[in-house]
mmCIF file of C-alpha atoms in Angstrom:
data_model
loop_
_atom_site.group_PDB
_atom_site.id
_atom_site.type_symbol
_atom_site.label_atom_id
_atom_site.label_comp_id
_atom_site.label_asym_id
_atom_site.label_seq_id
_atom_site.Cartn_x
_atom_site.Cartn_y
_atom_site.Cartn_z
ATOM 1 C CA MET A 1 19.246 30.865 -107.592
ATOM 2 C CA ASP A 2 15.877 29.481 -108.723
ATOM 3 C CA SER A 3 16.656 27.397 -111.805
ATOM 4 C CA GLN A 4 13.026 27.637 -112.940
ATOM 5 C CA ARG A 5 13.522 31.381 -113.425
ATOM 6 C CA ARG A 6 16.531 30.894 -115.687
ATOM 7 C CA ILE A 7 16.397 30.536 -119.478
ATOM 8 C CA LEU A 8 19.214 29.341 -121.735
ATOM 9 C CA SER A 9 19.008 29.574 -125.513
ATOM 10 C CA GLY A 10 21.511 29.828 -128.339
ATOM 11 C CA MET A 11 21.901 30.106 -132.086
ATOM 12 C CA ARG A 12 24.523 28.770 -134.444
ATOM 13 C CA PRO A 13 26.171 31.695 -136.272
ATOM 14 C CA THR A 14 25.311 31.471 -139.967
ATOM 15 C CA GLY A 15 25.531 35.170 -140.811
ATOM 16 C CA ARG A 16 22.812 37.794 -140.962
ATOM 17 C CA LEU A 17 19.419 36.647 -139.734
ATOM 18 C CA HIS A 18 16.154 36.814 -141.662
ATOM 19 C CA LEU A 19 12.513 37.401 -140.773
ATOM 20 C CA GLY A 20 12.040 33.679 -140.132
ATOM 21 C CA HIS A 21 14.552 33.918 -137.265
ATOM 22 C CA TYR A 22 12.802 37.029 -135.982
ATOM 23 C CA HIS A 23 9.322 35.489 -135.875
ATOM 24 C CA GLY A 24 10.526 32.021 -134.864
ATOM 25 C CA VAL A 25 13.055 32.870 -132.135
ATOM 26 C CA LEU A 26 13.904 36.500 -131.476
ATOM 27 C CA LYS A 27 10.401 37.776 -130.716
ATOM 28 C CA ASN A 28 10.149 35.038 -128.104
ATOM 29 C CA TRP A 29 13.547 35.968 -126.608
ATOM 30 C CA ILE A 30 12.488 39.611 -126.413
ATOM 31 C CA ASP A 31 9.384 38.634 -124.416
ATOM 32 C CA LEU A 32 11.228 36.179 -122.158
ATOM 33 C CA GLN A 33 13.998 38.619 -121.179
ATOM 34 C CA HIS A 34 11.515 40.673 -119.166
ATOM 35 C CA SER A 35 10.243 37.717 -117.123
ATOM 36 C CA TYR A 36 13.273 35.424 -116.721
ATOM 37 C CA ASP A 37 17.003 35.513 -116.064
ATOM 38 C CA CYS A 38 17.999 34.896 -119.679
ATOM 39 C CA PHE A 39 21.321 33.692 -121.067
ATOM 40 C CA PHE A 40 21.552 33.946 -124.876
ATOM 41 C CA PHE A 41 24.679 32.718 -126.612
ATOM 42 C CA ALA A 42 26.295 32.418 -130.014
ATOM 43 C CA ALA A 43 26.964 28.697 -130.427
ATOM 44 C CA ASP A 44 30.161 28.954 -132.453
ATOM 45 C CA TRP A 45 31.495 25.573 -131.321
ATOM 46 C CA HIS A 46 28.273 23.993 -132.544
ATOM 47 C CA ALA A 47 28.873 25.582 -135.950
ATOM 48 C CA LEU A 48 32.144 23.658 -136.111
ATOM 49 C CA THR A 49 30.312 20.319 -135.935
ATOM 50 C CA THR A 50 29.211 20.779 -139.561
ATOM 51 C CA HIS A 51 31.653 23.463 -140.782
ATOM 52 C CA TYR A 52 34.917 22.224 -139.279
ATOM 53 C CA ALA A 53 36.549 22.011 -142.725
ATOM 54 C CA ASP A 54 36.047 25.721 -143.450
ATOM 55 C CA PRO A 55 35.537 27.754 -140.270
ATOM 56 C CA ARG A 56 36.809 31.075 -141.671
ATOM 57 C CA ASP A 57 33.401 32.790 -141.723
ATOM 58 C CA ILE A 58 32.247 31.781 -138.244
ATOM 59 C CA GLU A 59 33.701 34.799 -136.419
ATOM 60 C CA GLN A 60 32.242 37.355 -138.836
ATOM 61 C CA HIS A 61 28.924 35.520 -138.865
ATOM 62 C CA THR A 62 28.893 35.658 -135.070
ATOM 63 C CA TRP A 63 29.264 39.446 -134.965
ATOM 64 C CA GLU A 64 26.610 39.919 -137.669
ATOM 65 C CA MET A 65 24.222 37.699 -135.744
ATOM 66 C CA VAL A 66 24.799 39.520 -132.449
ATOM 67 C CA ILE A 67 24.088 42.868 -134.135
ATOM 68 C CA ASP A 68 20.816 41.390 -135.408
ATOM 69 C CA TRP A 69 19.910 40.292 -131.875
ATOM 70 C CA LEU A 70 20.566 43.754 -130.481
ATOM 71 C CA ALA A 71 18.796 45.501 -133.348
ATOM 72 C CA ALA A 72 15.763 43.243 -132.927
ATOM 73 C CA GLY A 73 15.427 44.258 -129.275
ATOM 74 C CA VAL A 74 17.440 41.787 -127.191
ATOM 75 C CA LYS A 75 18.743 44.033 -124.397
ATOM 76 C CA PRO A 76 22.090 43.489 -122.668
ATOM 77 C CA GLY A 77 20.637 45.108 -119.543
ATOM 78 C CA SER A 78 17.847 42.525 -119.413
ATOM 79 C CA SER A 79 19.775 39.417 -120.501
ATOM 80 C CA THR A 80 23.278 37.956 -120.639
ATOM 81 C CA ILE A 81 24.620 37.763 -124.196
ATOM 82 C CA PHE A 82 27.834 35.810 -124.750
ATOM 83 C CA ILE A 83 29.885 33.667 -127.112
ATOM 84 C CA GLN A 84 30.166 29.968 -126.315
ATOM 85 C CA SER A 85 33.890 29.586 -127.076
ATOM 86 C CA LYS A 86 34.710 32.509 -124.764
ATOM 87 C CA VAL A 87 33.512 30.396 -121.839
ATOM 88 C CA PRO A 88 35.913 27.431 -121.992
ATOM 89 C CA GLU A 89 34.175 25.818 -119.023
ATOM 90 C CA HIS A 90 31.625 24.531 -121.571
ATOM 91 C CA ALA A 91 34.323 22.275 -123.001
ATOM 92 C CA GLU A 92 35.350 20.960 -119.584
ATOM 93 C CA LEU A 93 31.789 20.127 -118.546
ATOM 94 C CA HIS A 94 31.198 18.480 -121.932
ATOM 95 C CA LEU A 95 34.305 16.336 -121.379
ATOM 96 C CA LEU A 96 33.300 15.348 -117.841
ATOM 97 C CA LEU A 97 29.745 14.470 -118.890
ATOM 98 C CA SER A 98 31.077 12.408 -121.790
ATOM 99 C CA MET A 99 32.807 10.100 -119.294
ATOM 100 C CA MET A 100 29.448 8.861 -117.953
ATOM 101 C CA THR A 101 27.109 9.221 -120.944
ATOM 102 C CA PRO A 102 26.334 5.937 -122.735
ATOM 103 C CA LEU A 103 27.191 6.005 -126.436
ATOM 104 C CA SER A 104 23.761 4.603 -127.296
ATOM 105 C CA TRP A 105 22.086 7.714 -125.862
ATOM 106 C CA LEU A 106 23.811 9.876 -128.480
ATOM 107 C CA GLU A 107 23.221 7.483 -131.366
ATOM 108 C CA ARG A 108 19.469 7.434 -130.753
ATOM 109 C CA VAL A 109 19.016 11.248 -130.924
ATOM 110 C CA PRO A 110 16.725 11.675 -133.990
ATOM 111 C CA SER A 111 18.591 14.654 -135.441
ATOM 112 C CA TYR A 112 21.849 12.647 -135.603
ATOM 113 C CA LYS A 113 20.710 10.518 -138.526
ATOM 114 C CA ASP A 114 18.433 13.208 -139.965
ATOM 115 C CA GLN A 115 21.286 15.672 -140.322
ATOM 116 C CA GLN A 116 23.561 13.054 -141.836
ATOM 117 C CA GLU A 117 20.911 12.444 -144.492
ATOM 118 C CA LYS A 118 20.388 16.145 -145.191
ATOM 119 C CA LEU A 119 24.103 16.990 -145.307
ATOM 120 C CA LYS A 120 25.387 14.086 -147.386
ATOM 121 C CA ASP A 121 27.873 16.380 -149.107
ATOM 122 C CA ARG A 122 29.828 16.683 -145.843
ATOM 123 C CA ASP A 123 31.778 14.103 -143.880
ATOM 124 C CA LEU A 124 29.940 14.030 -140.576
ATOM 125 C CA SER A 125 31.361 10.755 -139.292
ATOM 126 C CA THR A 126 33.169 12.655 -136.543
ATOM 127 C CA TYR A 127 33.220 12.503 -132.763
ATOM 128 C CA GLY A 128 32.227 16.173 -132.629
ATOM 129 C CA PHE A 129 29.076 15.645 -134.682
ATOM 130 C CA LEU A 130 28.030 12.566 -132.704
ATOM 131 C CA GLY A 131 28.673 14.414 -129.441
ATOM 132 C CA TYR A 132 27.047 17.753 -130.253
ATOM 133 C CA PRO A 133 23.787 16.898 -128.374
ATOM 134 C CA LEU A 134 25.913 16.310 -125.267
ATOM 135 C CA LEU A 135 27.622 19.664 -125.818
ATOM 136 C CA GLN A 136 24.117 21.150 -125.903
ATOM 137 C CA SER A 137 23.430 19.408 -122.600
ATOM 138 C CA ALA A 138 26.603 20.902 -121.141
ATOM 139 C CA ASP A 139 25.520 24.359 -122.356
ATOM 140 C CA ILE A 140 22.202 24.023 -120.527
ATOM 141 C CA LEU A 141 23.417 22.329 -117.351
ATOM 142 C CA MET A 142 26.325 24.759 -116.990
ATOM 143 C CA TYR A 143 23.876 27.560 -116.169
ATOM 144 C CA ARG A 144 21.381 25.338 -114.302
ATOM 145 C CA ALA A 145 18.701 26.571 -116.657
ATOM 146 C CA GLY A 146 15.297 25.306 -115.599
ATOM 147 C CA ARG A 147 13.667 26.175 -118.923
ATOM 148 C CA VAL A 148 14.906 25.950 -122.484
ATOM 149 C CA PRO A 149 12.786 27.419 -125.311
ATOM 150 C CA VAL A 150 12.644 24.875 -128.140
ATOM 151 C CA GLY A 151 10.450 23.756 -130.993
ATOM 152 C CA GLU A 152 8.944 20.272 -131.193
ATOM 153 C CA ASP A 153 11.950 19.017 -133.179
ATOM 154 C CA GLN A 154 14.339 19.852 -130.326
ATOM 155 C CA VAL A 155 12.432 18.255 -127.440
ATOM 156 C CA SER A 156 14.508 15.064 -127.737
ATOM 157 C CA HIS A 157 17.652 17.089 -126.982
ATOM 158 C CA ILE A 158 16.124 18.375 -123.753
ATOM 159 C CA GLU A 159 15.078 14.849 -122.803
ATOM 160 C CA LEU A 160 18.688 13.736 -123.318
ATOM 161 C CA THR A 161 19.835 16.587 -121.078
ATOM 162 C CA ARG A 162 17.392 15.504 -118.374
ATOM 163 C CA GLU A 163 18.686 11.925 -118.562
ATOM 164 C CA VAL A 164 22.297 13.114 -118.366
ATOM 165 C CA ALA A 165 21.545 15.302 -115.326
ATOM 166 C CA ARG A 166 19.638 12.467 -113.649
ATOM 167 C CA ARG A 167 22.480 10.024 -114.232
ATOM 168 C CA PHE A 168 25.078 12.510 -112.986
ATOM 169 C CA ASN A 169 23.111 13.259 -109.820
ATOM 170 C CA HIS A 170 22.527 9.551 -109.208
ATOM 171 C CA ILE A 171 26.220 8.669 -109.544
ATOM 172 C CA TYR A 172 27.787 11.674 -107.848
ATOM 173 C CA GLY A 173 25.051 13.125 -105.619
ATOM 174 C CA ARG A 174 25.199 10.452 -102.914
ATOM 175 C CA GLU A 175 27.530 12.239 -100.508
ATOM 176 C CA PRO A 176 28.510 10.564 -97.207
ATOM 177 C CA ASP A 177 25.818 10.886 -94.512
ATOM 178 C CA PHE A 178 23.423 12.369 -97.061
ATOM 179 C CA GLU A 179 20.272 11.552 -95.081
ATOM 180 C CA ILE A 180 21.712 13.011 -91.855
ATOM 181 C CA LEU A 181 22.736 16.207 -93.663
ATOM 182 C CA ALA A 182 19.291 16.460 -95.271
ATOM 183 C CA GLU A 183 17.481 16.052 -91.946
ATOM 184 C CA THR A 184 19.741 18.686 -90.396
ATOM 185 C CA ALA A 185 18.926 21.047 -93.272
ATOM 186 C CA ILE A 186 15.176 20.504 -92.761
ATOM 187 C CA LYS A 187 15.458 21.778 -89.182
ATOM 188 C CA LYS A 188 17.010 25.021 -90.463
ATOM 189 C CA MET A 189 13.836 25.779 -92.431
ATOM 190 C CA GLY A 190 11.802 26.539 -89.322
ATOM 191 C CA LYS A 191 9.043 24.420 -87.760
ATOM 192 C CA LYS A 192 6.191 25.363 -90.088
ATOM 193 C CA ALA A 193 8.161 25.034 -93.330
ATOM 194 C CA ALA A 194 9.881 21.849 -92.133
ATOM 195 C CA LYS A 195 6.533 20.209 -91.308
ATOM 196 C CA LEU A 196 5.148 21.206 -94.712
ATOM 197 C CA TYR A 197 8.264 19.903 -96.507
ATOM 198 C CA LYS A 198 8.084 16.529 -94.733
ATOM 199 C CA SER A 199 4.387 16.218 -95.580
ATOM 200 C CA MET A 200 4.990 16.911 -99.275
ATOM 201 C CA ARG A 201 7.959 14.532 -99.400
ATOM 202 C CA LYS A 202 5.846 11.780 -97.842
ATOM 203 C CA GLU A 203 3.027 12.377 -100.336
ATOM 204 C CA TYR A 204 5.440 12.123 -103.259
ATOM 205 C CA MET A 205 7.508 9.189 -101.940
ATOM 206 C CA GLU A 206 4.505 7.081 -100.875
ATOM 207 C CA ARG A 207 1.861 8.030 -103.451
ATOM 208 C CA GLY A 208 3.821 9.529 -106.324
ATOM 209 C CA ASP A 209 1.887 12.801 -105.977
ATOM 210 C CA VAL A 210 3.505 15.044 -108.629
ATOM 211 C CA GLU A 211 1.612 18.097 -107.373
ATOM 212 C CA ALA A 212 3.164 17.594 -103.938
ATOM 213 C CA LEU A 213 6.586 17.369 -105.596
ATOM 214 C CA GLU A 214 6.060 20.690 -107.402
ATOM 215 C CA LYS A 215 4.814 22.362 -104.210
ATOM 216 C CA GLY A 216 7.849 21.010 -102.357
ATOM 217 C CA ARG A 217 10.181 22.471 -104.974
ATOM 218 C CA ALA A 218 8.425 25.832 -104.792
ATOM 219 C CA LEU A 219 8.697 25.771 -100.991
ATOM 220 C CA LEU A 220 12.446 25.188 -101.190
ATOM 221 C CA ASN A 221 12.942 27.895 -103.804
ATOM 222 C CA ASP A 222 11.267 30.386 -101.448
ATOM 223 C CA GLN A 223 13.516 29.502 -98.497
ATOM 224 C CA GLN A 224 15.833 32.336 -97.484
ATOM 225 C CA ASN A 225 17.423 30.831 -94.378
ATOM 226 C CA ILE A 226 19.192 27.795 -95.861
ATOM 227 C CA THR A 227 22.335 27.672 -97.992
ATOM 228 C CA LEU A 228 22.363 26.842 -101.698
ATOM 229 C CA GLY A 229 24.057 23.542 -100.850
ATOM 230 C CA ASP A 230 21.298 22.637 -98.385
ATOM 231 C CA LYS A 231 18.651 23.673 -100.897
ATOM 232 C CA GLU A 232 20.138 21.368 -103.551
ATOM 233 C CA ARG A 233 20.466 18.600 -100.976
ATOM 234 C CA LEU A 234 16.803 18.940 -99.992
ATOM 235 C CA MET A 235 15.720 18.996 -103.643
ATOM 236 C CA GLY A 236 17.342 15.586 -104.047
ATOM 237 C CA TYR A 237 15.944 14.311 -100.748
ATOM 238 C CA LEU A 238 12.467 15.433 -101.808
ATOM 239 C CA GLU A 239 12.756 13.374 -105.008
ATOM 240 C CA GLY A 240 14.244 10.348 -103.289
ATOM 241 C CA SER A 241 17.643 10.763 -104.913
ATOM 242 C CA GLY A 242 20.926 12.347 -103.870
ATOM 243 C CA LYS A 243 21.952 15.972 -103.836
ATOM 244 C CA VAL A 244 20.795 17.757 -107.006
ATOM 245 C CA ILE A 245 24.024 19.116 -108.452
ATOM 246 C CA LEU A 246 22.721 19.603 -111.986
ATOM 247 C CA PRO A 247 18.978 20.439 -112.044
ATOM 248 C CA GLU A 248 16.921 18.814 -114.797
ATOM 249 C CA PRO A 249 15.665 21.391 -117.321
ATOM 250 C CA GLN A 250 12.172 21.567 -118.787
ATOM 251 C CA SER A 251 11.286 22.237 -122.421
ATOM 252 C CA LEU A 252 9.585 25.567 -122.927
ATOM 253 C CA LEU A 253 7.744 24.892 -126.171
ATOM 254 C CA THR A 254 7.725 27.865 -128.514
ATOM 255 C CA PRO A 255 4.973 28.376 -131.089
ATOM 256 C CA GLU A 256 5.973 27.038 -134.468
ATOM 257 C CA SER A 257 7.097 29.838 -136.755
ATOM 258 C CA LYS A 258 4.624 30.358 -139.581
ATOM 259 C CA MET A 259 6.907 32.733 -141.442
ATOM 260 C CA PRO A 260 6.889 31.622 -145.086
ATOM 261 C CA GLY A 261 9.628 32.377 -147.573
ATOM 262 C CA LEU A 262 9.169 34.296 -150.797
ATOM 263 C CA ASP A 263 8.287 31.064 -152.620
ATOM 264 C CA GLY A 264 5.797 29.727 -150.055
ATOM 265 C CA GLN A 265 8.229 27.245 -148.517
ATOM 266 C CA LYS A 266 9.656 27.736 -145.022
ATOM 267 C CA MET A 267 11.925 30.788 -145.020
ATOM 268 C CA SER A 268 15.473 29.453 -145.196
ATOM 269 C CA LYS A 269 18.806 30.514 -146.642
ATOM 270 C CA SER A 270 19.148 27.099 -148.241
ATOM 271 C CA TYR A 271 16.001 27.824 -150.291
ATOM 272 C CA ASN A 272 17.216 31.310 -151.228
ATOM 273 C CA ASN A 273 13.797 32.719 -150.300
ATOM 274 C CA THR A 274 14.585 35.051 -147.402
ATOM 275 C CA ILE A 275 14.172 38.675 -146.415
ATOM 276 C CA ALA A 276 17.070 39.634 -144.167
ATOM 277 C CA LEU A 277 16.302 41.346 -140.885
ATOM 278 C CA ARG A 278 18.319 44.376 -141.948
ATOM 279 C CA GLU A 279 17.575 44.140 -145.676
ATOM 280 C CA ASP A 280 17.588 47.474 -147.540
ATOM 281 C CA SER A 281 14.039 48.800 -147.950
ATOM 282 C CA ALA A 282 14.291 49.061 -151.740
ATOM 283 C CA VAL A 283 15.474 45.453 -151.948
ATOM 284 C CA VAL A 284 12.619 44.277 -149.710
ATOM 285 C CA GLU A 285 10.072 46.049 -151.903
ATOM 286 C CA GLU A 286 11.552 44.573 -155.079
ATOM 287 C CA LYS A 287 11.684 41.045 -153.623
ATOM 288 C CA ILE A 288 8.012 41.124 -152.628
ATOM 289 C CA LYS A 289 6.931 42.638 -155.936
ATOM 290 C CA ARG A 290 8.651 39.782 -157.785
ATOM 291 C CA MET A 291 7.002 37.056 -155.702
ATOM 292 C CA MET A 292 5.200 34.352 -157.651
ATOM 293 C CA THR A 293 1.422 34.341 -157.263
ATOM 294 C CA ASP A 294 -1.377 31.913 -158.175
ATOM 295 C CA PRO A 295 -0.126 30.367 -161.462
ATOM 296 C CA GLN A 296 -3.719 30.169 -162.747
ATOM 297 C CA ARG A 297 -4.011 33.927 -162.637
ATOM 298 C CA VAL A 298 -2.369 34.842 -165.951
ATOM 299 C CA ARG A 299 -4.332 38.002 -166.742
ATOM 300 C CA LEU A 300 -5.564 40.777 -164.488
ATOM 301 C CA THR A 301 -9.137 39.730 -165.272
ATOM 302 C CA ASP A 302 -8.537 36.090 -164.242
ATOM 303 C CA PRO A 303 -9.920 35.237 -160.778
ATOM 304 C CA GLY A 304 -7.359 33.783 -158.387
ATOM 305 C CA ASP A 305 -7.207 31.493 -155.370
ATOM 306 C CA PRO A 306 -5.333 32.959 -152.372
ATOM 307 C CA ASP A 307 -4.813 29.465 -150.953
ATOM 308 C CA LYS A 308 -2.519 28.711 -153.910
ATOM 309 C CA CYS A 309 -0.571 31.950 -153.598
ATOM 310 C CA PRO A 310 2.593 32.465 -151.456
ATOM 311 C CA VAL A 311 1.625 36.114 -150.954
ATOM 312 C CA TRP A 312 -1.473 35.016 -149.031
ATOM 313 C CA GLN A 313 0.740 33.190 -146.527
ATOM 314 C CA LEU A 314 2.424 36.520 -145.770
ATOM 315 C CA HIS A 315 -0.991 38.136 -145.313
ATOM 316 C CA GLU A 316 -1.724 35.494 -142.670
ATOM 317 C CA VAL A 317 1.337 36.706 -140.761
ATOM 318 C CA TYR A 318 1.039 40.457 -141.255
ATOM 319 C CA SER A 319 -2.517 41.469 -142.130
ATOM 320 C CA ASP A 320 -5.552 42.085 -139.946
ATOM 321 C CA GLU A 321 -8.966 40.543 -140.658
ATOM 322 C CA ASP A 322 -10.190 43.484 -142.738
ATOM 323 C CA VAL A 323 -7.205 43.333 -145.089
ATOM 324 C CA LYS A 324 -7.411 39.547 -145.360
ATOM 325 C CA ASP A 325 -11.119 39.790 -146.212
ATOM 326 C CA TRP A 326 -10.285 42.405 -148.874
ATOM 327 C CA VAL A 327 -7.647 40.082 -150.365
ATOM 328 C CA GLN A 328 -9.909 37.029 -150.388
ATOM 329 C CA LYS A 329 -12.785 38.820 -152.097
ATOM 330 C CA GLY A 330 -10.657 40.913 -154.429
ATOM 331 C CA CYS A 331 -8.479 38.031 -155.597
ATOM 332 C CA ARG A 332 -11.313 35.554 -156.151
ATOM 333 C CA SER A 333 -13.347 38.150 -158.104
ATOM 334 C CA ALA A 334 -10.353 39.600 -159.969
ATOM 335 C CA GLY A 335 -11.282 42.910 -158.364
ATOM 336 C CA ILE A 336 -7.645 43.582 -157.380
ATOM 337 C CA GLY A 337 -4.373 42.867 -159.142
ATOM 338 C CA CYS A 338 -1.422 40.976 -157.678
ATOM 339 C CA LEU A 339 0.601 44.168 -157.153
ATOM 340 C CA ASP A 340 -2.366 45.659 -155.277
ATOM 341 C CA CYS A 341 -2.392 42.564 -153.078
ATOM 342 C CA LYS A 342 1.331 42.886 -152.339
ATOM 343 C CA LYS A 343 1.270 46.556 -151.278
ATOM 344 C CA PRO A 344 -0.039 45.953 -147.714
ATOM 345 C CA ILE A 345 2.638 43.277 -147.218
ATOM 346 C CA ILE A 346 5.390 45.643 -148.352
ATOM 347 C CA GLU A 347 4.089 48.316 -145.987
ATOM 348 C CA SER A 348 3.847 45.902 -143.059
ATOM 349 C CA VAL A 349 7.319 44.412 -143.538
ATOM 350 C CA LEU A 350 8.939 47.835 -143.883
ATOM 351 C CA LYS A 351 7.086 49.054 -140.791
ATOM 352 C CA GLU A 352 8.303 46.023 -138.824
ATOM 353 C CA GLN A 353 11.885 46.553 -140.003
ATOM 354 C CA ALA A 354 11.991 50.323 -139.384
ATOM 355 C CA PRO A 355 12.868 50.202 -135.637
ATOM 356 C CA ILE A 356 15.294 47.331 -136.313
ATOM 357 C CA HIS A 357 17.125 49.433 -138.913
ATOM 358 C CA GLU A 358 17.146 52.374 -136.528
ATOM 359 C CA ARG A 359 18.646 50.400 -133.646
ATOM 360 C CA ALA A 360 21.137 48.637 -135.936
ATOM 361 C CA VAL A 361 22.816 51.892 -136.988
ATOM 362 C CA GLU A 362 24.278 52.420 -133.503
ATOM 363 C CA TYR A 363 25.871 48.964 -133.470
ATOM 364 C CA GLU A 364 26.979 48.930 -137.111
ATOM 365 C CA ASN A 365 28.773 52.251 -136.620
ATOM 366 C CA ASN A 366 30.320 51.261 -133.308
ATOM 367 C CA PRO A 367 31.733 47.702 -133.402
ATOM 368 C CA GLN A 368 33.525 48.330 -130.108
ATOM 369 C CA LEU A 369 30.168 48.807 -128.372
ATOM 370 C CA VAL A 370 29.108 45.344 -129.553
ATOM 371 C CA LYS A 371 32.408 43.856 -128.382
ATOM 372 C CA ASN A 372 32.014 45.509 -124.961
ATOM 373 C CA ILE A 373 28.490 44.081 -124.594
ATOM 374 C CA ILE A 374 29.809 40.620 -125.420
ATOM 375 C CA LYS A 375 32.809 41.034 -123.115
ATOM 376 C CA GLU A 376 30.517 41.829 -120.184
ATOM 377 C CA GLY A 377 28.250 38.917 -121.087
ATOM 378 C CA ASN A 378 31.228 36.562 -121.347
ATOM 379 C CA GLU A 379 32.410 37.617 -117.886
ATOM 380 C CA ARG A 380 29.024 37.043 -116.253
ATOM 381 C CA ALA A 381 28.628 33.697 -118.044
ATOM 382 C CA ARG A 382 32.082 32.615 -116.857
ATOM 383 C CA GLU A 383 31.228 33.491 -113.253
ATOM 384 C CA GLU A 384 28.186 31.220 -113.404
ATOM 385 C CA ALA A 385 30.104 28.512 -115.241
ATOM 386 C CA ARG A 386 32.952 28.495 -112.729
ATOM 387 C CA ALA A 387 30.508 28.161 -109.834
ATOM 388 C CA THR A 388 28.874 25.140 -111.459
ATOM 389 C CA LEU A 389 32.198 23.485 -112.235
ATOM 390 C CA ILE A 390 33.376 23.871 -108.642
ATOM 391 C CA GLU A 391 30.421 21.748 -107.537
ATOM 392 C CA VAL A 392 30.873 19.284 -110.403
ATOM 393 C CA ARG A 393 34.576 18.814 -109.621
ATOM 394 C CA ASP A 394 33.801 18.428 -105.912
ATOM 395 C CA ALA A 395 31.196 15.783 -106.666
ATOM 396 C CA MET A 396 33.622 13.904 -108.931
ATOM 397 C CA ALA A 397 36.482 14.204 -106.424
ATOM 398 C CA LEU A 398 38.523 16.326 -108.837
ATOM 399 C CA SER A 399 39.074 19.440 -106.710
ATOM 400 C CA TYR A 400 42.673 18.613 -105.654
ATOM 401 C CA ARG A 401 42.628 21.116 -102.824
ATOM 402 C CA ASN A 402 45.686 21.244 -100.587
#
């Protein structure tokens, strides 16, 4: 398995999703599923880190969220969709990683203090909240995901995961006779590939040539005549470390979502300014019609300034250049009214939601279909998770084989 072709991404279940989730995350997932081996999961254990005192809604929120994923276009035939708590191996890997992760690494994660400040109404002085970045690391490393789609604010979590993987491989990847086993594995590659591998390793080890390192990794990923164990061993040998048991993931930066809420702020349930992904069409139309506009435009004859109007921000998301030019000129000259300005937005949002509504009907009317999709995803995720844990336990001398 080429870890660079695998994607892992998850969402905390908070109920039905809104257009901010669609533009910020789901559209990206839908594109990625056609190019990568994608694992998408409902992070219900992560929801417990802040909602442990009242977890009653988490299960229902999970099912609502999964229906939104499917309705938006995430396809079970093109990706693996599962629920975190249905793969208990996550908890075991989290526990094992916690044994070797310095406490200071968790305390320095920026979101740890940020979230405590934002959620002052909750008691977050818990082990679970402090350790949730390490649980994220376990989620990623469990599936040996080479790429994790994140925004700028989540890059620090991926860096932590890389450090954890590096430390694990350093401590547990130095198997007896590692160099001898690596040299034996090189010979299995064939003369031409072996010579090329040695050349790239020398370039990286002696000159720090990162390009040679990347070419060496690509060469190994293309090898068909060596075992997975040998491939991981040679990855570590290439880098000058031990056997790579847990590959280090890379951040796959996603474009920042520019989806504004109905009040011009970022669309968020906490601001009560959202349009739900499966919102009824009549409700969507009414919400947009009631949006505040430029406060200086009191009368229809008053010229306005689109830059001071939340509706303009929606035009920047949905409208083409001709419509935006019409809005700019019409608003500034008082040639169009605010309801006129909102009509193209209403049409665009309803058009975007139409196929989502259509796909949602099948899943809303057949909950068992959704459960079957998740059951299959859980089973595939567990297969991958078990395979990883076998290697982790072997490395940590915890196999206890007779």
